[in-house]
Short mmCIF file of C-alpha atoms and ligand atoms in Angstrom, two decimals:
data_model
loop_
_atom_site.label_atom_id
_atom_site.label_comp_id
_atom_site.label_asym_id
_atom_site.label_seq_id
_atom_site.Cartn_x
_atom_site.Cartn_y
_atom_site.Cartn_z
CA MET P 1 106.52 82.87 109.84
CA THR P 2 106.96 79.13 109.69
CA ASP P 3 105.01 76.56 107.74
CA HIS P 4 105.22 73.65 110.14
CA HIS P 5 101.47 73.42 110.58
CA ILE P 6 100.69 73.23 106.90
CA ASP P 7 99.70 69.78 105.75
CA THR P 8 97.87 70.91 102.69
CA THR P 9 98.24 71.41 98.99
CA ALA P 10 100.25 74.58 99.74
CA GLU P 11 103.19 72.29 100.33
CA THR P 12 103.27 71.48 96.67
CA HIS P 13 103.39 75.21 95.89
CA VAL P 14 100.67 74.98 93.28
CA PRO P 15 99.48 78.54 92.75
CA ALA P 16 95.89 78.69 93.93
CA GLY P 17 93.37 81.49 93.75
CA ARG P 18 89.90 81.45 95.17
CA PHE P 19 86.55 83.12 94.98
CA ALA P 20 84.69 83.22 98.28
CA PRO P 21 81.16 84.54 97.77
CA SER P 22 78.58 84.79 100.52
CA PRO P 23 75.43 83.10 99.22
CA SER P 24 73.01 85.75 100.41
CA GLY P 25 71.47 86.67 97.07
CA ARG P 26 72.14 86.94 93.37
CA MET P 27 75.60 88.17 92.36
CA HIS P 28 75.97 91.63 90.82
CA LEU P 29 78.52 93.13 88.46
CA GLY P 30 80.93 93.87 91.34
CA ASN P 31 80.95 90.25 92.46
CA ILE P 32 81.62 88.91 89.00
CA PHE P 33 84.33 91.53 88.45
CA THR P 34 86.16 90.02 91.45
CA ALA P 35 85.48 86.50 90.22
CA LEU P 36 86.82 87.25 86.73
CA ILE P 37 90.03 88.93 87.89
CA SER P 38 90.73 86.26 90.48
CA TRP P 39 90.12 83.52 87.87
CA LEU P 40 92.33 85.25 85.27
CA SER P 41 95.18 85.67 87.73
CA ALA P 42 95.01 82.01 88.80
CA ARG P 43 94.76 80.76 85.22
CA LYS P 44 97.57 83.01 84.00
CA SER P 45 99.93 81.52 86.59
CA GLY P 46 98.84 77.99 85.68
CA GLY P 47 97.21 77.69 89.08
CA LYS P 48 93.96 76.24 90.28
CA TRP P 49 90.86 78.16 91.25
CA ILE P 50 88.80 77.28 94.29
CA LEU P 51 85.18 78.17 94.93
CA ARG P 52 84.53 78.51 98.67
CA ILE P 53 81.03 79.19 99.88
CA GLU P 54 81.08 81.65 102.79
CA ASP P 55 77.82 80.72 104.44
CA LEU P 56 78.74 81.41 108.05
CA ASP P 57 75.67 83.54 108.60
CA PRO P 58 72.77 81.09 108.79
CA GLN P 59 70.18 83.88 108.69
CA ARG P 60 71.30 85.27 105.34
CA SER P 61 72.81 82.26 103.57
CA LYS P 62 70.90 79.84 101.38
CA THR P 63 72.21 76.84 99.44
CA GLU P 64 69.94 77.80 96.55
CA TYR P 65 71.84 81.09 96.25
CA ALA P 66 75.11 79.15 96.24
CA ARG P 67 73.78 77.03 93.37
CA GLN P 68 72.74 80.17 91.54
CA ILE P 69 76.28 81.55 91.96
CA GLU P 70 77.64 78.32 90.49
CA ASP P 71 75.27 78.57 87.57
CA ASP P 72 76.29 82.19 86.91
CA LEU P 73 80.02 81.35 87.05
CA ASP P 74 79.44 78.42 84.74
CA TRP P 75 77.54 80.58 82.31
CA LEU P 76 80.37 83.15 82.32
CA GLY P 77 82.95 80.45 81.58
CA LEU P 78 84.69 80.73 84.96
CA ASP P 79 85.40 77.14 85.90
CA TRP P 80 86.62 76.02 89.31
CA ASP P 81 88.84 73.07 90.12
CA GLU P 82 87.81 72.57 93.71
CA GLY P 83 84.97 73.46 95.97
CA GLY P 84 81.42 74.57 95.43
CA THR P 85 78.30 72.97 96.81
CA GLU P 86 79.51 69.56 95.61
CA ASN P 87 82.50 69.89 97.97
CA LYS P 88 84.87 68.41 95.42
CA GLY P 89 88.57 68.39 96.24
CA PRO P 90 91.18 67.47 98.85
CA ALA P 91 90.34 70.22 101.33
CA ALA P 92 86.61 69.44 101.49
CA PRO P 93 84.22 70.58 102.77
CA TYR P 94 84.31 73.94 100.99
CA MET P 95 81.18 75.36 102.60
CA GLN P 96 82.05 77.27 105.75
CA SER P 97 78.93 76.07 107.54
CA GLN P 98 80.46 72.56 107.46
CA ARG P 99 83.90 73.53 108.75
CA ASP P 100 83.30 74.03 112.48
CA ASP P 101 85.99 71.54 113.55
CA PHE P 102 88.74 73.41 111.73
CA TYR P 103 87.74 76.73 113.26
CA ALA P 104 87.45 75.20 116.74
CA GLU P 105 90.95 73.75 116.45
CA ALA P 106 92.40 77.09 115.36
CA LEU P 107 90.58 78.89 118.15
CA GLU P 108 92.07 76.51 120.71
CA ARG P 109 95.56 77.10 119.36
CA ILE P 110 95.13 80.85 119.57
CA ARG P 111 93.50 80.60 122.99
CA SER P 112 96.46 78.61 124.29
CA LEU P 113 98.73 81.59 123.54
CA GLY P 114 96.99 83.57 126.30
CA ILE P 115 96.00 86.44 124.04
CA THR P 116 92.22 86.06 124.00
CA TYR P 117 89.62 87.00 126.57
CA PRO P 118 85.86 86.76 126.91
CA CYS P 119 84.01 89.94 126.04
CA ARG P 120 80.44 90.82 126.96
CA CYS P 121 80.27 94.22 125.31
CA THR P 122 77.38 94.79 122.98
CA ARG P 123 77.73 96.73 119.76
CA ALA P 124 75.92 99.60 121.49
CA ASP P 125 78.46 99.57 124.36
CA ILE P 126 81.30 99.77 121.87
CA MET P 127 79.66 102.52 119.82
CA ALA P 128 79.16 104.53 123.01
CA THR P 129 82.93 104.63 123.56
CA GLN P 130 83.71 105.90 120.05
CA ALA P 131 85.11 109.40 119.64
CA PRO P 132 83.18 111.25 116.91
CA HIS P 133 86.12 111.25 114.47
CA GLU P 134 86.20 107.48 114.60
CA SER P 135 82.61 107.05 113.54
CA ASP P 136 83.36 106.36 109.88
CA GLY P 137 81.80 102.94 110.09
CA ARG P 138 84.82 101.29 111.62
CA ILE P 139 84.54 100.19 115.19
CA ILE P 140 87.64 100.53 117.33
CA TYR P 141 87.37 98.49 120.49
CA SER P 142 88.46 100.44 123.52
CA GLY P 143 89.38 97.44 125.65
CA THR P 144 86.54 97.48 128.19
CA CYS P 145 86.72 93.71 128.84
CA ARG P 146 90.46 93.34 128.34
CA PRO P 147 92.22 92.00 131.47
CA ALA P 148 94.25 94.64 133.32
CA GLU P 149 97.53 92.74 133.09
CA ARG P 150 99.60 92.35 129.94
CA PRO P 151 99.34 89.08 127.99
CA PRO P 152 99.63 86.18 128.46
CA PHE P 153 96.27 86.53 130.15
CA PRO P 154 95.17 83.97 132.70
CA ALA P 155 93.37 81.09 130.99
CA ALA P 156 89.73 82.04 130.67
CA ASP P 157 87.00 79.54 131.26
CA THR P 158 86.33 78.23 127.74
CA ASN P 159 82.62 78.23 128.54
CA ALA P 160 82.66 81.87 129.63
CA VAL P 161 79.67 83.75 128.31
CA GLY P 162 80.36 86.27 125.58
CA ALA P 163 82.45 86.68 122.48
CA VAL P 164 86.08 85.60 122.25
CA ARG P 165 88.16 88.69 121.62
CA LEU P 166 91.74 88.63 120.37
CA TYR P 167 94.32 91.00 121.81
CA VAL P 168 96.26 93.00 119.19
CA PRO P 169 99.74 94.39 119.83
CA GLY P 170 100.72 97.98 119.03
CA ASP P 171 103.20 97.01 116.27
CA GLU P 172 102.52 97.82 112.66
CA ILE P 173 101.67 95.03 110.26
CA THR P 174 103.25 95.72 106.89
CA PHE P 175 102.56 93.98 103.63
CA THR P 176 102.58 94.73 99.94
CA ASP P 177 99.27 94.58 98.18
CA GLY P 178 99.55 93.60 94.52
CA VAL P 179 97.41 96.58 93.45
CA PHE P 180 97.65 99.18 96.23
CA GLY P 181 101.33 98.68 97.10
CA ARG P 182 102.90 98.87 100.54
CA GLN P 183 100.51 98.99 103.49
CA CYS P 184 101.35 99.68 107.13
CA VAL P 185 98.54 99.08 109.58
CA ALA P 186 98.65 99.46 113.35
CA LEU P 187 95.89 97.11 114.44
CA ASP P 188 95.42 98.80 117.81
CA ARG P 189 94.50 102.04 116.01
CA HIS P 190 92.71 100.41 113.07
CA CYS P 191 90.34 98.12 114.95
CA GLY P 192 91.63 97.33 118.43
CA ASP P 193 91.21 93.86 119.89
CA PHE P 194 88.78 92.03 117.64
CA VAL P 195 86.27 89.22 117.88
CA ILE P 196 87.17 85.77 116.54
CA ARG P 197 84.08 84.00 117.81
CA ARG P 198 80.82 85.77 118.39
CA ALA P 199 78.81 85.57 121.58
CA ASP P 200 76.17 83.48 119.78
CA GLY P 201 78.87 80.92 118.89
CA ALA P 202 79.16 81.96 115.23
CA TRP P 203 82.69 82.06 113.84
CA ALA P 204 83.99 85.45 112.90
CA TYR P 205 84.85 86.01 109.25
CA GLN P 206 88.45 87.02 110.12
CA LEU P 207 89.21 83.67 111.73
CA ALA P 208 87.34 81.50 109.23
CA VAL P 209 88.88 83.13 106.17
CA VAL P 210 92.43 82.56 107.43
CA VAL P 211 91.82 78.96 108.46
CA ASP P 212 90.18 78.20 105.14
CA ASP P 213 92.67 79.95 102.88
CA ALA P 214 95.55 78.27 104.74
CA LEU P 215 94.08 74.76 104.79
CA MET P 216 92.91 75.02 101.18
CA GLY P 217 96.42 75.99 100.08
CA VAL P 218 95.38 79.39 98.72
CA THR P 219 98.43 81.34 97.57
CA GLU P 220 96.68 84.49 96.33
CA VAL P 221 93.67 86.33 97.66
CA VAL P 222 91.89 88.61 95.18
CA ARG P 223 88.87 90.58 96.44
CA GLY P 224 87.37 94.05 96.81
CA CYS P 225 89.40 96.80 98.44
CA ASP P 226 86.81 97.16 101.21
CA LEU P 227 88.80 94.27 102.73
CA LEU P 228 92.23 95.88 102.34
CA LEU P 229 92.55 96.70 106.03
CA SER P 230 91.16 93.31 107.01
CA ALA P 231 94.22 91.80 105.35
CA ALA P 232 96.27 93.14 108.27
CA GLN P 233 93.97 91.45 110.79
CA GLN P 234 94.24 88.26 108.78
CA LEU P 235 98.05 88.45 108.54
CA TYR P 236 98.15 88.74 112.31
CA ILE P 237 96.12 85.52 112.60
CA TYR P 238 98.39 83.82 110.05
CA SER P 239 101.39 84.66 112.21
CA LEU P 240 99.67 83.32 115.34
CA LEU P 241 98.78 80.04 113.64
CA GLY P 242 102.17 79.70 111.92
CA TYR P 243 100.75 79.49 108.44
CA PRO P 244 102.47 81.02 105.40
CA ALA P 245 100.49 84.03 104.22
CA PRO P 246 99.07 84.38 100.71
CA ALA P 247 99.71 87.29 98.36
CA TYR P 248 96.95 89.91 98.46
CA TYR P 249 95.42 91.81 95.55
CA HIS P 250 92.60 94.23 96.32
CA LEU P 251 90.39 95.52 93.54
CA PRO P 252 88.54 98.79 93.07
CA LEU P 253 84.87 98.58 94.03
CA ILE P 254 82.39 99.03 91.22
CA CYS P 255 80.01 101.91 91.90
CA ASN P 256 76.73 103.01 90.34
CA SER P 257 76.30 106.40 88.69
CA ARG P 258 75.53 107.95 92.10
CA GLY P 259 79.00 106.83 93.24
CA GLN P 260 77.61 104.21 95.61
CA ARG P 261 79.06 100.75 95.83
CA LEU P 262 76.83 98.26 93.98
CA SER P 263 74.41 96.40 96.17
CA LYS P 264 71.46 94.07 95.81
CA ARG P 265 69.30 97.16 95.26
CA ASP P 266 71.02 97.91 91.92
CA GLU P 267 68.80 95.48 90.10
CA ALA P 268 70.01 96.49 86.64
CA MET P 269 73.48 95.25 87.59
CA SER P 270 72.31 91.96 89.07
CA MET P 271 73.14 88.78 87.21
CA ALA P 272 69.45 88.09 86.69
CA GLU P 273 69.09 91.27 84.67
CA LEU P 274 72.54 91.17 83.05
CA ARG P 275 71.93 87.65 81.76
CA ARG P 276 68.61 88.72 80.34
CA ARG P 277 70.16 91.60 78.41
CA PHE P 278 73.60 90.38 77.37
CA THR P 279 75.58 87.32 76.34
CA ALA P 280 78.36 86.01 78.59
CA GLU P 281 80.97 87.32 76.10
CA GLU P 282 79.40 90.78 76.13
CA ILE P 283 79.55 90.94 79.93
CA ILE P 284 83.14 89.61 80.07
CA GLY P 285 84.14 92.21 77.44
CA LYS P 286 82.66 95.03 79.53
CA LEU P 287 84.39 93.79 82.68
CA ALA P 288 87.70 93.53 80.83
CA SER P 289 87.43 97.17 79.78
CA ILE P 290 86.56 98.25 83.35
CA ALA P 291 89.69 96.37 84.48
CA ARG P 292 91.63 98.08 81.63
CA ILE P 293 92.77 94.71 80.39
CA THR P 294 91.35 95.73 77.01
CA ASN P 295 90.83 99.16 75.45
CA ASP P 296 87.42 98.50 74.01
CA CYS P 297 84.47 96.76 75.56
CA GLY P 298 83.69 94.38 72.70
CA PRO P 299 82.60 90.81 73.44
CA CYS P 300 85.23 88.25 74.30
CA SER P 301 85.49 85.02 76.24
CA ALA P 302 87.14 84.81 79.65
CA LYS P 303 89.61 82.30 78.22
CA SER P 304 90.77 84.69 75.51
CA LEU P 305 91.87 87.17 78.22
CA ILE P 306 94.20 84.82 80.08
CA GLU P 307 97.20 85.54 77.92
CA ILE P 308 96.85 89.32 77.98
CA PHE P 309 95.92 89.57 81.66
CA ASP P 310 98.36 91.79 83.54
CA TRP P 311 98.03 93.02 87.12
CA SER P 312 99.71 96.31 86.26
CA ALA P 313 96.68 97.31 84.16
CA ILE P 314 94.22 97.18 87.08
CA PRO P 315 93.31 100.72 88.18
CA ARG P 316 94.89 101.54 91.52
CA GLN P 317 91.84 103.33 92.84
CA HIS P 318 89.25 102.56 95.47
CA SER P 319 86.27 102.77 93.16
CA VAL P 320 85.34 102.71 89.52
CA VAL P 321 82.06 104.26 88.43
CA ILE P 322 80.27 102.27 85.77
CA ASP P 323 80.08 104.02 82.45
CA GLN P 324 76.33 103.71 81.81
CA ASN P 325 76.94 103.89 78.05
CA ILE P 326 78.60 100.52 77.96
CA PHE P 327 75.56 98.93 79.60
CA GLU P 328 73.02 100.38 77.23
CA GLY P 329 71.53 98.52 74.36
N1 LIG D 1 82.68 86.40 101.60
C1 LIG D 1 83.25 87.69 101.39
C2 LIG D 1 82.32 88.49 100.51
O1 LIG D 1 81.50 87.93 99.81
C3 LIG D 1 84.59 87.63 100.69
C4 LIG D 1 85.69 87.52 101.63
C5 LIG D 1 87.07 87.38 101.01
O2 LIG D 1 87.20 87.31 99.77
O3 LIG D 1 88.00 87.32 101.79
O4 LIG D 1 82.43 89.70 100.53
#
């Protein structure tokens, strides 16, 4: 990969982490677990920490939720150097809803490679082509709208109706995740050709996240392991755009006592309820013990953990069930 397109802070090689919440409601313990670990890793390396608001979905996103996220991070002592609703910093704006031009430019560059095509399949069409063993929630596109010839495909009319779908080659994408180790993903078997702009004109997460992380100079991506396989899709886009890729660290997902991933329905683990019951130091202490950064779950500040933070402590598992005892009282 080359870095000839980068004209961003990445050139200065400042380590930069980021937290990229979707402002669709109040954060829960899982969200702040990601925020804390990402912040600690950035601070430990002397790097900056960016807050990017992922509000691509206009139906679910609200600026008031973004402000609430900022207030919660502030309260926890997790400060950011760039970004947020104030759009402060050299790569502004930091709200995805204001970054159309960057995504459009990237889309044109990818389109010019002759590896995209318009797709009119609906989700139902795609589901109907799934073999039963593939119905684990992942959708593998079978190529219904893909042109018959091999790429480069003939230039499609840029106004063609439908989504813009990106061809994926059969080669394996390999990378080393900082928690889960070496990963080999064949995109054709993992997801097939995937959408980078939806039929309704909305930008797909996979495209936006790469464009933003690259242009914001992000050098490490820390997030939940539900996005581990997405990293391969994103690395493919990095290679197409010629951007240097960040390091990836995927974290275990925090689950409730029924073993389900935390969601907005787990009200007891929402920041509204957690802030009512505990101090910021108490919550940080509990998160530190879940991350195995500390052995006990006593109160501590986020700052006090910077020195002892160590990636090798983070459990290399897909989920961690909350020990209810540490949230009592
Ligand atoms: N906006 C995504 C989320 O809230 C995070 C994506 C990422 O960190 O790459 O789940």
